Amino acid sequence: MANMAHYGPAAGASGASPLYRALCVRSGNVVILGMQKNASVNCAGMVLFRVFQGNVQVLGFRPPLGVYFSLHSPKWNNLLVIEGRPGNEDTQAPFGPSNASLLQVMEPNLPSEALSEDEEIAADRLAMQLVSDYPVVLVLRAIPVTFGNVTSFYENTRPEKVSTVLPGFKMIISQYNQNLLRDITDEFDITSAAPPNTDPMHHDWKSPERILAELVVVDSFKTLHFTEPWQATVDSLQASLLAEENPMSQKIIVCGGKGVGKSTFCRYLVNRLLSEFKIVAFLDTDLGQSELTPSGLVALHALTTPLLGPGFSHMRNPIRSFFCGNTNPGNDPLYYMKAVKSLLRLYDTKWGIHRSANSDNEISRSRQHACVPLVINTDGWIKSMGHDLLCNVIETTNPDHVVQLVAATKNKQFNVPIGGSWHIYAVPPWDPIGVTQPPRSSKELRMYRFHSYFLAQSRCDLSRALLQNLQVLSEKNRVDSDIYRAYAQLTPFAVSFDQVDISFAGSSVPPSQLLFSLNACVVGLCVNPEHIPFEQNDLELREGPPRIVLQPVHVPCVGVGIIRAMDAKKRQLFILSPLPLSVLKRVNLLVCSSISLDSIMLSAHEPVQAPYVVTDVISSEGTGSGVMQSRNNLKRKRDGK
């Protein structure tokens, strides 16, 4: 976490350079920040950053020089901190076309206009002005706002006549350290007018003090505090992986109840491992709060870039995934375990250990297989069937290490199987430092994942004034109607009834109700190798709904889609999906889920008609029917007591 002592009065002591200094390019979308080794930046919002000089660490990751990484640190969440570190003071080579190409590969969802080579050249020139006085120099670039990332946008200042630099991102300091703001900005007033005849779209006339005054905000916040047990556990895991006597890939399972920090620990662990390994495999078995995909998927990823932000901010295409169609594995536990086992076999095939052909007792690794550790994120359901499934996952995986995040409350305590050869680390939950804010609910986070997945390319044209204070609990739903319209403006793919089969995850639907159940449904886009296409003669005679597959089919899923509408006369489905057409052409099976879309289909400011939703009920916003669930956590009186 940020050391608050860094923000003391000594930061601006006479005879030394200030703690920070900032310059910007003409557009104001790129800021060059110089800072001392002992300084740190509490990040709020979203930004692209690269290290021009020096050594820093963020969420356990130490970025190399000259490479852009996206950082998402929503103000309502635990803030990420860029911490200066002693050591490397090399200066990067000038930013060039190869750097831009690398960014497009690492961040495929970024629009092409996100990077300007002319601005990067100008930024390098400004950065060279800071390298002699500041051992750490960062280049910060604004991320274009889309409806997929608008939940990370942070702007809490009133719109001024002169717009501020770096939209969507701020450096946060606490009210107890306002002296830092006075020291580094010389009490500059950002409301002062621009010089006469100045283009309001240009920012290169601004002084370093004014740029910092626009960039730094005094506000309440909380940051992640990686406790000594967390750091010691990751140090031990890293040492085990790097030990010469353990040359093989190792598996690490992270488990715990809901809200104890499993996802945060996984990000921290993955980022630390990426400093030593080129690839880190990540198996996500948490259906409700998936880290890298929309909810409902069990997925295996090969990570080469860090995870700098909450789960919804870094959607990635997996190596292989399976669609379970629900937010918890209780819907179809057999299918869930089959998916986990299949992905474990895939990992073993690509990076696991192999028996030597010369000896059955010796285990050798193929030379072409580099050591790739596997990190497994598990579901937070640890009671009843959830605990049985967790134990089954651990025993099936046979990991080398099990990290158990132990909570103090009784309902989040559980036992880990001890019959295997794995080493168990009991670690306390994460610890936030600062003012705690009401977190977003699990349902809201799932919807944020859908927004990030489907709307990553949907440009947000709302003004900065309308995007202010979205982090405030009372303001978070203010742009819901605009997000809904963004879904309505997506262009769907038209698919014939005869090109795809229909299956239902963990349930069945009568053929007479098939089209009703498909409307406005979240579906898994799957590729069934045993799909039997219709003959051309049969296609001319085909009528009615698509063909139904009655038995669950265990086939890979390439992505998720939404059936926006259908045309029964033309026998076509209209499906929303961010996948390219070349991938969608392979899809021949749609697996219907039970994941609710009411947050997308309904708008508080602009009511719309949605299927299976009624408004003349007690609930004000209107709800659809749902499966009755038992509440085993409620205490009930026994008979006669």
mmCIF file of N, CA and C in Angstrom, residues 179-241:
data_model
loop_
_atom_site.group_PDB
_atom_site.id
_atom_site.type_symbol
_atom_site.label_atom_id
_atom_site.label_comp_id
_atom_site.label_asym_id
_atom_site.label_seq_id
_atom_site.Cartn_x
_atom_site.Cartn_y
_atom_site.Cartn_z
ATOM 1 N N ASN A 179 -1.377 19.102 2.992
ATOM 2 C CA ASN A 179 -0.148 19.885 2.856
ATOM 3 C C ASN A 179 0.657 19.442 1.642
ATOM 4 N N LEU A 180 0.516 18.154 1.251
ATOM 5 C CA LEU A 180 1.193 17.685 0.047
ATOM 6 C C LEU A 180 0.688 18.439 -1.171
ATOM 7 N N LEU A 181 -0.626 18.623 -1.251
ATOM 8 C CA LEU A 181 -1.202 19.330 -2.392
ATOM 9 C C LEU A 181 -0.687 20.764 -2.449
ATOM 10 N N ARG A 182 -0.556 21.398 -1.302
ATOM 11 C CA ARG A 182 -0.031 22.768 -1.294
ATOM 12 C C ARG A 182 1.431 22.796 -1.719
ATOM 13 N N ASP A 183 2.193 21.787 -1.294
ATOM 14 C CA ASP A 183 3.619 21.770 -1.617
ATOM 15 C C ASP A 183 3.867 21.590 -3.109
ATOM 16 N N ILE A 184 3.153 20.647 -3.724
ATOM 17 C CA ILE A 184 3.469 20.304 -5.112
ATOM 18 C C ILE A 184 2.762 21.200 -6.117
ATOM 19 N N THR A 185 1.704 21.894 -5.693
ATOM 20 C CA THR A 185 0.981 22.760 -6.633
ATOM 21 C C THR A 185 1.186 24.231 -6.345
ATOM 22 N N ASP A 186 1.877 24.535 -5.248
ATOM 23 C CA ASP A 186 2.088 25.931 -4.862
ATOM 24 C C ASP A 186 0.755 26.654 -4.729
ATOM 25 N N GLU A 187 -0.271 25.887 -4.235
ATOM 26 C CA GLU A 187 -1.619 26.409 -4.016
ATOM 27 C C GLU A 187 -2.197 27.030 -5.288
ATOM 28 N N PHE A 188 -1.964 26.368 -6.401
ATOM 29 C CA PHE A 188 -2.430 26.901 -7.682
ATOM 30 C C PHE A 188 -3.946 26.759 -7.785
ATOM 31 N N ASP A 189 -4.599 27.748 -8.334
ATOM 32 C CA ASP A 189 -6.050 27.762 -8.493
ATOM 33 C C ASP A 189 -6.400 27.297 -9.902
ATOM 34 N N ILE A 190 -7.004 26.097 -10.010
ATOM 35 C CA ILE A 190 -7.304 25.567 -11.338
ATOM 36 C C ILE A 190 -8.495 26.259 -11.983
ATOM 37 N N THR A 191 -9.198 27.100 -11.227
ATOM 38 C CA THR A 191 -10.324 27.828 -11.819
ATOM 39 C C THR A 191 -9.877 29.093 -12.535
ATOM 40 N N SER A 192 -8.586 29.406 -12.451
ATOM 41 C CA SER A 192 -8.101 30.613 -13.122
ATOM 42 C C SER A 192 -8.224 30.454 -14.629
ATOM 43 N N ALA A 193 -8.447 31.551 -15.293
ATOM 44 C CA ALA A 193 -8.707 31.523 -16.730
ATOM 45 C C ALA A 193 -7.428 31.259 -17.510
ATOM 46 N N ALA A 194 -7.611 30.770 -18.731
ATOM 47 C CA ALA A 194 -6.483 30.538 -19.620
ATOM 48 C C ALA A 194 -6.003 31.866 -20.194
ATOM 49 N N PRO A 195 -4.769 31.933 -20.675
ATOM 50 C CA PRO A 195 -4.271 33.165 -21.297
ATOM 51 C C PRO A 195 -5.134 33.561 -22.490
ATOM 52 N N PRO A 196 -5.138 34.839 -22.841
ATOM 53 C CA PRO A 196 -5.942 35.288 -23.992
ATOM 54 C C PRO A 196 -5.524 34.574 -25.276
ATOM 55 N N ASN A 197 -6.498 34.395 -26.162
ATOM 56 C CA ASN A 197 -6.281 33.787 -27.479
ATOM 57 C C ASN A 197 -5.743 32.357 -27.388
ATOM 58 N N THR A 198 -6.087 31.658 -26.294
ATOM 59 C CA THR A 198 -5.656 30.268 -26.127
ATOM 60 C C THR A 198 -6.754 29.326 -26.602
ATOM 61 N N ASP A 199 -6.374 28.348 -27.400
ATOM 62 C CA ASP A 199 -7.328 27.340 -27.856
ATOM 63 C C ASP A 199 -7.765 26.501 -26.654
ATOM 64 N N PRO A 200 -9.067 26.425 -26.351
ATOM 65 C CA PRO A 200 -9.512 25.658 -25.170
ATOM 66 C C PRO A 200 -9.212 24.169 -25.269
ATOM 67 N N MET A 201 -8.926 23.677 -26.475
ATOM 68 C CA MET A 201 -8.612 22.261 -26.639
ATOM 69 C C MET A 201 -7.134 21.969 -26.411
ATOM 70 N N HIS A 202 -6.329 23.006 -26.226
ATOM 71 C CA HIS A 202 -4.896 22.818 -26.028
ATOM 72 C C HIS A 202 -4.547 22.972 -24.552
ATOM 73 N N HIS A 203 -3.551 22.190 -24.101
ATOM 74 C CA HIS A 203 -3.165 22.198 -22.691
ATOM 75 C C HIS A 203 -1.676 22.446 -22.488
ATOM 76 N N ASP A 204 -0.907 22.604 -23.562
ATOM 77 C CA ASP A 204 0.537 22.699 -23.405
ATOM 78 C C ASP A 204 0.986 24.029 -22.807
ATOM 79 N N TRP A 205 0.071 24.977 -22.617
ATOM 80 C CA TRP A 205 0.421 26.243 -21.976
ATOM 81 C C TRP A 205 0.414 26.138 -20.451
ATOM 82 N N LYS A 206 -0.087 25.037 -19.923
ATOM 83 C CA LYS A 206 -0.258 24.909 -18.481
ATOM 84 C C LYS A 206 1.079 24.658 -17.792
ATOM 85 N N SER A 207 1.240 25.254 -16.641
ATOM 86 C CA SER A 207 2.461 25.080 -15.856
ATOM 87 C C SER A 207 2.432 23.731 -15.145
ATOM 88 N N PRO A 208 3.599 23.214 -14.722
ATOM 89 C CA PRO A 208 3.612 21.946 -13.970
ATOM 90 C C PRO A 208 2.755 22.000 -12.712
ATOM 91 N N GLU A 209 2.718 23.159 -12.047
ATOM 92 C CA GLU A 209 1.902 23.273 -10.839
ATOM 93 C C GLU A 209 0.417 23.146 -11.163
ATOM 94 N N ARG A 210 0.006 23.750 -12.255
ATOM 95 C CA ARG A 210 -1.407 23.668 -12.620
ATOM 96 C C ARG A 210 -1.782 22.240 -13.027
ATOM 97 N N ILE A 211 -0.904 21.571 -13.762
ATOM 98 C CA ILE A 211 -1.195 20.196 -14.180
ATOM 99 C C ILE A 211 -1.383 19.301 -12.960
ATOM 100 N N LEU A 212 -0.501 19.442 -11.968
ATOM 101 C CA LEU A 212 -0.647 18.645 -10.750
ATOM 102 C C LEU A 212 -1.914 19.024 -9.987
ATOM 103 N N ALA A 213 -2.243 20.309 -9.976
ATOM 104 C CA ALA A 213 -3.461 20.741 -9.290
ATOM 105 C C ALA A 213 -4.701 20.132 -9.939
ATOM 106 N N GLU A 214 -4.670 19.942 -11.258
ATOM 107 C CA GLU A 214 -5.796 19.318 -11.948
ATOM 108 C C GLU A 214 -5.806 17.807 -11.769
ATOM 109 N N LEU A 215 -4.624 17.235 -11.537
ATOM 110 C CA LEU A 215 -4.506 15.782 -11.474
ATOM 111 C C LEU A 215 -4.739 15.228 -10.070
ATOM 112 N N VAL A 216 -4.392 16.003 -9.045
ATOM 113 C CA VAL A 216 -4.468 15.525 -7.666
ATOM 114 C C VAL A 216 -5.795 15.951 -7.047
ATOM 115 N N VAL A 217 -6.438 15.024 -6.341
ATOM 116 C CA VAL A 217 -7.731 15.272 -5.707
ATOM 117 C C VAL A 217 -7.647 14.859 -4.241
ATOM 118 N N VAL A 218 -8.207 15.677 -3.375
ATOM 119 C CA VAL A 218 -8.320 15.335 -1.957
ATOM 120 C C VAL A 218 -9.677 14.675 -1.742
ATOM 121 N N ASP A 219 -9.662 13.426 -1.327
ATOM 122 C CA ASP A 219 -10.919 12.692 -1.170
ATOM 123 C C ASP A 219 -10.670 11.499 -0.256
ATOM 124 N N SER A 220 -11.749 10.927 0.253
ATOM 125 C CA SER A 220 -11.631 9.701 1.043
ATOM 126 C C SER A 220 -11.404 8.525 0.103
ATOM 127 N N PHE A 221 -10.696 7.526 0.583
ATOM 128 C CA PHE A 221 -10.399 6.376 -0.260
ATOM 129 C C PHE A 221 -9.934 5.222 0.614
ATOM 130 N N LYS A 222 -9.823 4.058 0.000
ATOM 131 C CA LYS A 222 -9.230 2.898 0.655
ATOM 132 C C LYS A 222 -8.318 2.200 -0.345
ATOM 133 N N THR A 223 -7.212 1.699 0.137
ATOM 134 C CA THR A 223 -6.263 0.992 -0.709
ATOM 135 C C THR A 223 -6.089 -0.429 -0.193
ATOM 136 N N LEU A 224 -5.630 -1.301 -1.075
ATOM 137 C CA LEU A 224 -5.335 -2.667 -0.666
ATOM 138 C C LEU A 224 -4.072 -2.694 0.181
ATOM 139 N N HIS A 225 -4.150 -3.406 1.266
ATOM 140 C CA HIS A 225 -2.985 -3.575 2.132
ATOM 141 C C HIS A 225 -2.592 -5.041 2.109
ATOM 142 N N PHE A 226 -1.466 -5.327 1.477
ATOM 143 C CA PHE A 226 -0.987 -6.702 1.419
ATOM 144 C C PHE A 226 -0.216 -6.997 2.699
ATOM 145 N N THR A 227 -0.853 -7.754 3.555
ATOM 146 C CA THR A 227 -0.302 -8.027 4.876
ATOM 147 C C THR A 227 0.930 -8.924 4.771
ATOM 148 N N GLU A 228 1.649 -9.013 5.870
ATOM 149 C CA GLU A 228 2.841 -9.866 5.898
ATOM 150 C C GLU A 228 2.515 -11.329 5.604
ATOM 151 N N PRO A 229 1.405 -11.896 6.135
ATOM 152 C CA PRO A 229 1.085 -13.284 5.764
ATOM 153 C C PRO A 229 0.871 -13.466 4.267
ATOM 154 N N TRP A 230 0.222 -12.494 3.608
ATOM 155 C CA TRP A 230 0.032 -12.591 2.160
ATOM 156 C C TRP A 230 1.381 -12.582 1.448
ATOM 157 N N GLN A 231 2.219 -11.622 1.796
ATOM 158 C CA GLN A 231 3.513 -11.515 1.125
ATOM 159 C C GLN A 231 4.383 -12.734 1.409
ATOM 160 N N ALA A 232 4.364 -13.215 2.657
ATOM 161 C CA ALA A 232 5.171 -14.383 3.001
ATOM 162 C C ALA A 232 4.688 -15.625 2.255
ATOM 163 N N THR A 233 3.368 -15.759 2.102
ATOM 164 C CA THR A 233 2.824 -16.912 1.380
ATOM 165 C C THR A 233 3.236 -16.887 -0.080
ATOM 166 N N VAL A 234 3.112 -15.727 -0.720
ATOM 167 C CA VAL A 234 3.497 -15.627 -2.130
ATOM 168 C C VAL A 234 5.005 -15.815 -2.283
ATOM 169 N N ASP A 235 5.790 -15.288 -1.353
ATOM 170 C CA ASP A 235 7.242 -15.506 -1.404
ATOM 171 C C ASP A 235 7.561 -16.998 -1.336
ATOM 172 N N SER A 236 6.866 -17.712 -0.452
ATOM 173 C CA SER A 236 7.105 -19.150 -0.311
ATOM 174 C C SER A 236 6.695 -19.905 -1.573
ATOM 175 N N LEU A 237 5.547 -19.535 -2.157
ATOM 176 C CA LEU A 237 5.099 -20.188 -3.392
ATOM 177 C C LEU A 237 6.075 -19.920 -4.532
ATOM 178 N N GLN A 238 6.528 -18.686 -4.635
ATOM 179 C CA GLN A 238 7.455 -18.329 -5.703
ATOM 180 C C GLN A 238 8.783 -19.069 -5.539
ATOM 181 N N ALA A 239 9.255 -19.175 -4.304
ATOM 182 C CA ALA A 239 10.509 -19.889 -4.060
ATOM 183 C C ALA A 239 10.379 -21.364 -4.412
ATOM 184 N N SER A 240 9.221 -21.951 -4.108
ATOM 185 C CA SER A 240 9.008 -23.361 -4.439
ATOM 186 C C SER A 240 9.003 -23.580 -5.947
ATOM 187 N N LEU A 241 8.398 -22.654 -6.678
ATOM 188 C CA LEU A 241 8.350 -22.787 -8.131
ATOM 189 C C LEU A 241 9.724 -22.622 -8.767
#
